[in-house]
Amino acid sequence: MTTKKKRSAHTSNDSWVVIAADSALDKTKLDDGDPTFIRLRNPATGAASQYLFSRGDVRLYEVKAFVEDFHSWFIDQTVQRDGRLLYVTPMDPLFLLLPYLQSGAVEGKFQPLQQIVMDEDYPGCTRMLKCTQALDTLQHVADEKVVGSQKFHRYSQEKTMDWLKKKVLNTVSALKKSDISVGGGVKSTTYVRVKQETDVTEEDYLRYAHGLISEYISEDLSKDLHKHLQLPEISSPKEVEPPSKKRKLSDKPVEAGEDYTKFNSADFARKPPKKMTAAQKTLAKVDKTGMKSMSSFFSPKVKQEIK
Amino acid sequence: MAMNSCVTVVQLGSGTQVHQSEVHLLPCDIEHDGAAQVAEFFTPTVKERKHEKTVSFRGRGLKGQEVTHPQGYTGLVLKEVQKPSSDQEDRVVKVSSVFHNFTYWNLETPPTSDDRVMMSMAWPKLAEMMRAPVED
């Protein structure tokens, strides 16, 4: 197992192992057509990613592939060589609409949605306009004008920042309630993960949530959001501070340039610094361990493989 | 461009009972797609002691752990019904079977919550957090 051998290319892929939200394949409303996997423009990368519309395009889901080398499935009495596990999870369509709204905002005009949300490369994007959550929440990121029976929209950076901030804060409070560890708990060896509250600061939660949300927005928006959240830059290590003053744990500049906006790169690999103090070791865990493990194995490349 | 080539329809059918599969994730690349005598040569040799499963596969000791999906989620095996004859046609898949848990096998070492497969099970929860609409 240790030798790296080249895998021969998968010849035909006609079977997939999927873990899907039950709502995605809801069987009610038979008349509305079947759910469909579709390629849409990923708001963070600008490249194609795989998504799924539920029946009638009412809800949007994202499709992420969990991949590890050298894995295959046994399914009853068959072998499936492709050891990937696909996750189909609900997603806020507003994230995907944002880039369209933003690029439509250049002239600062109010426009009908149908004119804003169109894409030669991804014609399926118009289907997002049927998503309940998209239409219901559009006012969070755009100004709206009603003329007669028609609605017109214009992207608002200010509203978007507030909306994204709320998303981050929601995520923070959900994280706190959950048993998902943003810190050292990831290293636990017991089967049930125990959250370790100690050492995890509010800022750690904020950073973690900002990192998660940044996977759905452009790098520019991610930077703007970082400022809007007033998160201290961790990539500026030469902060002048009296040496006697005890620093807050998360101000420590372990690995300068460690930045959550990088999560979309598939080859995001982290090397631990050579020498670390005890505090730095703790921080190394607190800040990043959980995040790395969640994001780095969902390689964006493979999302596109179901065509 | 052929827009249809980007779409894969999931045929749900009117939904009678779907077959439940027994599913194992193995820590090796098996260069084969198709029939295998899993029930004859693999499953019968699985030993279960307390929480740990062990099995010998191709002379290697594997250690396994049952993995249950997050609540509200189901495991599905999707199969392509028929290859499209041109890229103007949608691809069509159907749910060929479902599974409510699977056995995850490690080579030599017992599975732990630090294993990436285990951690990936936390993803749906995170995704739901970020999906939730915000209050006005």
XYZ file of C-alpha atoms in Angstrom:
443
model
C 0.000 0.000 0.000
C 2.903 2.323 0.485
C 4.144 2.349 -3.060
C 2.516 4.945 -5.226
C 1.322 3.207 -8.279
C -0.593 4.873 -11.011
C -4.192 3.918 -11.150
C -5.377 3.021 -14.567
C -8.093 5.347 -15.733
C -11.605 4.453 -14.814
C -13.021 3.199 -18.043
C -16.695 3.592 -17.466
C -18.453 5.184 -14.590
C -22.069 4.218 -14.423
C -22.581 3.756 -10.716
C -22.200 6.163 -7.811
C -22.421 5.840 -4.062
C -24.235 8.834 -2.634
C -25.339 10.109 0.745
C -28.215 12.469 0.083
C -30.548 14.625 2.131
C -33.919 12.906 2.098
C -35.578 16.119 0.910
C -33.465 16.066 -2.264
C -35.141 12.981 -3.614
C -38.563 13.687 -2.206
C -41.104 11.651 -4.092
C -44.128 13.836 -3.587
C -45.220 16.220 -6.337
C -44.873 13.670 -9.095
C -45.879 16.062 -11.851
C -42.943 18.374 -11.411
C -40.402 16.207 -13.170
C -37.480 14.401 -11.615
C -34.544 15.789 -9.660
C -31.563 16.612 -11.837
C -27.848 16.859 -11.353
C -26.613 19.930 -13.143
C -23.390 21.818 -13.618
C -23.469 25.405 -12.508
C -20.870 28.069 -12.010
C -19.239 27.691 -8.615
C -19.435 31.128 -6.951
C -16.040 30.739 -5.284
C -14.006 29.355 -8.154
C -15.953 30.501 -11.200
C -15.537 26.997 -12.609
C -18.114 24.274 -13.040
C -19.334 22.341 -10.040
C -22.010 19.766 -9.658
C -25.338 20.674 -8.066
C -28.751 19.118 -7.845
C -32.230 20.562 -8.202
C -35.048 18.812 -6.403
C -38.322 18.183 -8.206
C -39.686 21.340 -9.778
C -36.385 23.127 -9.041
C -37.787 24.089 -5.663
C -34.577 23.435 -3.747
C -30.913 23.540 -4.613
C -28.305 21.077 -3.348
C -24.582 20.952 -3.713
C -22.712 17.793 -4.560
C -19.369 17.189 -2.953
C -17.186 14.182 -3.442
C -15.271 12.602 -0.657
C -12.226 11.006 -2.221
C -9.401 8.994 -0.830
C -6.830 7.110 -2.824
C -7.029 3.348 -2.891
C -10.615 2.782 -1.960
C -13.263 0.665 -3.590
C -16.785 -0.397 -2.675
C -18.437 -3.741 -2.174
C -22.128 -3.329 -2.919
C -23.875 -6.607 -2.242
C -22.382 -9.023 -4.725
C -20.526 -6.478 -6.821
C -17.334 -4.472 -6.732
C -17.353 -0.816 -7.576
C -13.838 0.299 -8.172
C -14.568 4.013 -7.786
C -14.348 4.484 -4.019
C -15.753 7.988 -3.975
C -18.590 8.944 -1.691
C -20.799 11.770 -2.917
C -22.643 14.026 -0.515
C -25.806 15.837 -1.599
C -26.543 18.592 0.898
C -28.912 21.570 0.809
C -27.476 24.877 -0.252
C -28.588 28.489 -0.200
C -29.145 29.439 -3.874
C -28.370 33.042 -3.046
C -24.666 32.159 -2.947
C -24.846 31.085 -6.574
C -26.894 34.084 -7.610
C -24.532 36.603 -6.026
C -21.899 36.636 -8.810
C -24.622 37.294 -11.392
C -26.109 40.093 -9.335
C -22.651 41.544 -8.811
C -21.704 41.552 -12.449
C -25.076 43.033 -13.312
C -24.424 45.859 -10.893
C -21.675 47.437 -12.959
C -23.966 50.010 -14.463
C -25.854 50.491 -11.239
C -29.167 49.969 -12.921
C -32.205 48.152 -11.665
C -32.869 45.176 -13.910
C -35.333 42.301 -14.127
C -33.883 39.130 -12.652
C -34.228 37.293 -15.947
C -31.771 39.743 -17.459
C -29.324 39.482 -14.614
C -29.248 35.736 -14.157
C -28.180 34.357 -17.497
C -25.078 32.519 -18.521
C -24.120 31.149 -21.909
C -21.898 28.518 -20.392
C -24.389 27.459 -17.749
C -27.859 27.978 -19.203
C -29.314 25.957 -16.345
C -28.642 28.841 -13.968
C -32.050 30.343 -14.767
C -33.610 27.398 -12.973
C -32.394 28.881 -9.708
C -35.019 31.552 -10.140
C -37.582 28.885 -9.322
C -35.989 28.084 -5.968
C -38.223 29.213 -3.164
C -35.332 30.229 -0.980
C -33.790 32.362 -3.738
C -36.852 34.480 -4.383
C -37.789 34.779 -0.736
C -34.429 36.072 0.346
C -33.232 38.154 -2.569
C -33.873 41.346 -0.638
C -30.935 40.448 1.605
C -28.457 41.163 -1.156
C -30.253 43.464 -3.566
C -32.436 46.532 -3.649
C -35.806 45.979 -5.174
C -38.079 48.220 -7.212
C -41.573 47.323 -8.296
C -42.960 48.967 -11.399
C -46.397 47.793 -12.295
C -46.318 44.029 -12.216
C -42.589 43.794 -12.763
C -39.814 43.595 -10.213
C -36.372 45.061 -10.739
C -33.258 44.364 -8.714
C -29.896 45.945 -8.094
C -27.002 44.382 -6.188
C -26.176 46.027 -2.891
C -22.720 45.518 -1.424
C -23.842 46.917 1.908
C -26.771 44.540 2.216
C -24.655 41.662 1.045
C -22.061 42.310 3.722
C -24.756 42.381 6.390
C -26.288 39.208 5.010
C -22.955 37.418 4.932
C -22.194 38.576 8.439
C -25.501 37.137 9.619
C -24.657 33.908 7.839
C -21.367 33.768 9.702
C -22.982 34.544 13.054
C -25.699 31.938 12.441
C -23.034 29.434 11.646
C -21.117 30.362 14.780
C -24.125 29.783 17.009
C -24.967 26.537 15.235
C -21.371 25.417 15.658
C -21.512 26.168 19.353
C -24.639 24.071 19.740
C -23.231 21.227 17.707
C -20.656 18.659 18.642
C -18.518 19.707 15.728
C -15.219 20.704 17.079
C -13.534 23.786 15.708
C -10.562 23.049 17.875
C -8.653 20.315 19.612
C -11.482 17.807 19.735
C -10.603 16.724 16.244
C -7.613 14.969 17.670
C -9.605 12.803 20.007
C -9.065 9.124 19.549
C -12.328 7.991 20.982
C -15.075 7.226 18.602
C -17.479 9.867 19.760
C -16.000 13.267 19.231
C -15.996 15.304 22.368
C -16.042 19.017 22.043
C -13.342 20.703 24.032
C -14.610 24.079 25.013
C -11.466 25.197 26.704
C -9.098 27.276 24.621
C -11.653 27.882 21.897
C -12.332 31.592 21.686
C -15.090 33.550 20.019
C -12.584 34.565 17.422
C -11.781 30.943 16.642
C -15.438 30.324 15.942
C -15.658 33.440 13.790
C -12.632 32.457 11.775
C -13.886 28.951 11.311
C -17.317 30.132 10.178
C -15.767 32.762 7.921
C -13.676 30.004 6.384
C -16.719 27.871 5.770
C -18.757 30.675 4.207
C -15.766 31.684 2.081
C -16.138 28.438 0.174
C -19.302 29.893 -1.312
C -18.180 33.392 -2.234
C -15.541 35.025 -4.377
C -12.157 35.802 -2.918
C -12.922 39.518 -3.021
C -16.134 39.082 -1.091
C -14.331 36.860 1.363
C -11.770 39.591 2.009
C -14.479 42.218 2.355
C -16.307 39.994 4.781
C -13.139 39.469 6.766
C -12.927 43.248 7.222
C -16.627 43.567 7.916
C -16.312 41.014 10.702
C -13.357 42.990 12.040
C -11.305 39.861 12.263
C -7.686 40.659 13.007
C -5.301 39.801 10.215
C -3.366 36.731 11.170
C -0.968 37.200 8.337
C 0.673 40.295 9.835
C 3.018 38.771 12.372
C 5.106 41.836 13.178
C 2.620 43.347 15.516
C 4.333 45.640 17.994
C 3.446 44.553 21.442
C 5.209 44.705 24.773
C 6.770 41.284 25.294
C 5.579 41.202 28.856
C 1.962 41.446 27.867
C 0.397 38.081 27.538
C -0.999 37.703 24.110
C -4.298 36.286 23.276
C -3.801 32.826 21.906
C -5.177 33.423 18.473
C -3.087 36.490 17.787
C -0.061 34.308 17.577
C 1.202 34.297 14.066
C 1.855 30.642 13.564
C 2.283 30.132 9.877
C 1.854 33.568 8.502
C -0.344 33.726 5.485
C -2.561 30.987 6.769
C -5.748 32.249 5.393
C -9.136 30.696 5.018
C -9.602 32.036 1.543
C -7.268 29.352 0.320
C -9.612 26.518 0.998
C -10.765 26.142 -2.519
C -7.482 24.976 -3.836
C -7.510 21.252 -4.177
C -3.946 20.745 -3.182
C -4.277 22.681 0.015
C -1.727 20.949 2.163
C -0.375 22.168 5.412
C 3.017 21.517 6.816
C 3.398 21.997 10.513
C 6.026 24.518 11.551
C 9.243 22.893 12.620
C 9.382 24.115 16.170
C 6.363 25.168 18.111
C 5.804 26.334 21.613
C 3.059 24.669 23.594
C 0.797 27.623 22.945
C 1.485 27.524 19.269
C 0.741 23.841 19.201
C -2.596 24.466 20.780
C -3.271 27.226 18.335
C -2.289 25.043 15.452
C -5.077 22.768 16.475
C -7.569 25.420 17.422
C -7.316 27.472 14.330
C -7.028 24.994 11.617
C -7.079 21.306 12.239
C -10.778 20.831 11.948
C -11.049 23.157 9.020
C -8.352 21.491 7.058
C -9.817 18.111 7.443
C -13.272 19.215 6.405
C -12.290 21.088 3.327
C -9.169 19.625 1.885
C -10.602 16.256 1.093
C -13.556 17.661 -0.755
C -11.486 18.303 -3.767
C -13.281 20.664 -6.168
C -11.860 18.842 -9.162
C -13.861 15.730 -8.724
C -17.138 17.514 -8.303
C -17.311 17.771 -12.010
C -16.919 14.172 -12.769
C -20.521 13.153 -13.057
C -21.474 14.634 -16.335
C -22.733 24.094 -26.781
C -24.867 21.152 -25.922
C -26.561 22.240 -22.782
C -28.121 18.877 -22.205
C -24.806 17.219 -21.680
C -24.654 18.979 -18.339
C -27.784 17.406 -16.948
C -28.338 14.052 -15.309
C -31.900 13.161 -14.440
C -32.568 11.067 -11.366
C -35.480 8.817 -12.190
C -37.388 8.275 -8.994
C -40.244 6.190 -10.339
C -43.459 5.898 -8.435
C -41.612 4.228 -5.622
C -42.201 0.701 -4.513
C -39.834 -0.796 -1.993
C -36.227 -0.234 -3.020
C -33.707 -2.964 -2.383
C -31.424 -2.458 0.620
C -27.768 -3.073 -0.069
C -25.001 -4.287 2.138
C -22.133 -1.896 1.580
C -18.438 -2.004 2.494
C -15.754 0.594 1.848
C -12.422 -1.163 1.390
C -8.974 0.379 1.887
C -7.655 -0.737 -1.465
C -8.131 -0.149 -5.136
C -9.828 -3.164 -6.663
C -9.311 -3.084 -10.382
C -12.679 -4.445 -11.244
C -16.224 -3.249 -11.771
C -18.915 -5.855 -11.608
C -19.850 -9.139 -10.028
C -17.873 -10.537 -7.108
C -18.533 -13.338 -4.665
C -18.683 -11.079 -1.631
C -21.199 -13.209 0.242
C -19.176 -16.360 -0.390
C -15.685 -15.220 0.465
C -15.785 -11.912 2.334
C -18.835 -11.555 4.560
C -18.624 -15.007 6.182
C -15.097 -14.359 7.438
C -15.961 -11.092 9.173
C -15.490 -11.476 12.914
C -17.245 -9.160 15.280
C -16.031 -8.594 18.791
C -17.496 -5.831 20.911
C -17.343 -2.811 18.617
C -14.603 -4.051 16.413
C -14.954 -5.990 13.227
C -12.059 -7.803 11.688
C -11.635 -9.635 8.448
C -8.826 -11.019 6.391
C -8.827 -9.873 2.800
C -6.157 -10.986 0.351
C -4.009 -11.951 3.311
C -4.268 -8.573 4.986
C -5.954 -7.931 8.276
C -8.661 -5.303 8.029
C -10.388 -3.604 10.914
C -13.850 -2.248 10.398
C -16.453 -0.001 11.882
C -20.100 0.471 11.136
C -20.885 3.983 9.888
C -24.389 5.365 10.200
C -25.474 8.314 8.098
C -26.439 11.627 9.647
C -30.092 11.986 10.505
C -32.257 12.933 7.545
C -29.817 11.379 5.104
C -29.954 8.156 3.154
C -27.313 6.221 1.321
C -28.109 5.579 -2.316
C -26.511 3.654 -5.091
C -27.249 5.455 -8.341
C -26.887 3.581 -11.580
C -26.998 4.859 -15.099
C -30.070 3.479 -16.799
C -28.770 3.786 -20.293
C -25.916 5.640 -21.885
C -27.127 8.513 -24.022
C -26.513 7.954 -27.711
C -25.644 11.587 -28.294
C -24.719 14.512 -26.103
C -28.051 16.091 -26.913
C -29.715 13.611 -24.616
C -29.876 13.838 -20.854
C -28.152 11.160 -18.912
C -30.537 9.193 -16.751
C -29.742 7.474 -13.481
C -31.983 5.599 -11.121
C -31.774 4.677 -7.463
C -30.779 1.052 -7.738
C -30.611 0.461 -3.998
C -30.402 2.216 -0.652
C -28.320 1.651 2.473
C -28.663 3.012 5.973
C -25.159 2.265 7.104
C -21.998 0.834 5.704
C -18.864 -0.789 7.036
C -15.719 1.201 6.709
C -12.536 -0.873 6.663
C -9.054 0.207 7.580
C -5.849 -1.628 6.849
C -4.407 -2.988 10.103
C -5.380 -0.031 12.312
C -8.821 0.241 13.893
C -10.976 3.053 12.483
C -11.204 6.169 14.641
C -13.110 9.418 14.485
C -9.975 11.013 13.074
C -10.272 8.990 9.912
C -11.299 11.158 7.065
C -14.321 9.102 6.154
C -15.617 9.548 9.666
C -14.984 13.270 9.593
C -16.730 13.602 6.275
C -19.905 12.472 8.027
C -19.924 15.848 9.783
C -20.216 17.650 6.475
C -24.036 17.528 6.096
C -24.421 19.235 9.446
C -22.050 22.022 8.460
C -23.746 22.415 5.110
C -27.149 22.762 6.774
C -25.834 25.507 9.044
C -24.726 27.577 6.117
C -27.855 26.911 4.132
C -30.200 28.181 6.832
C -31.835 31.455 5.757
C -31.072 34.506 7.912
C -33.664 36.537 9.752
C -34.559 39.988 8.516
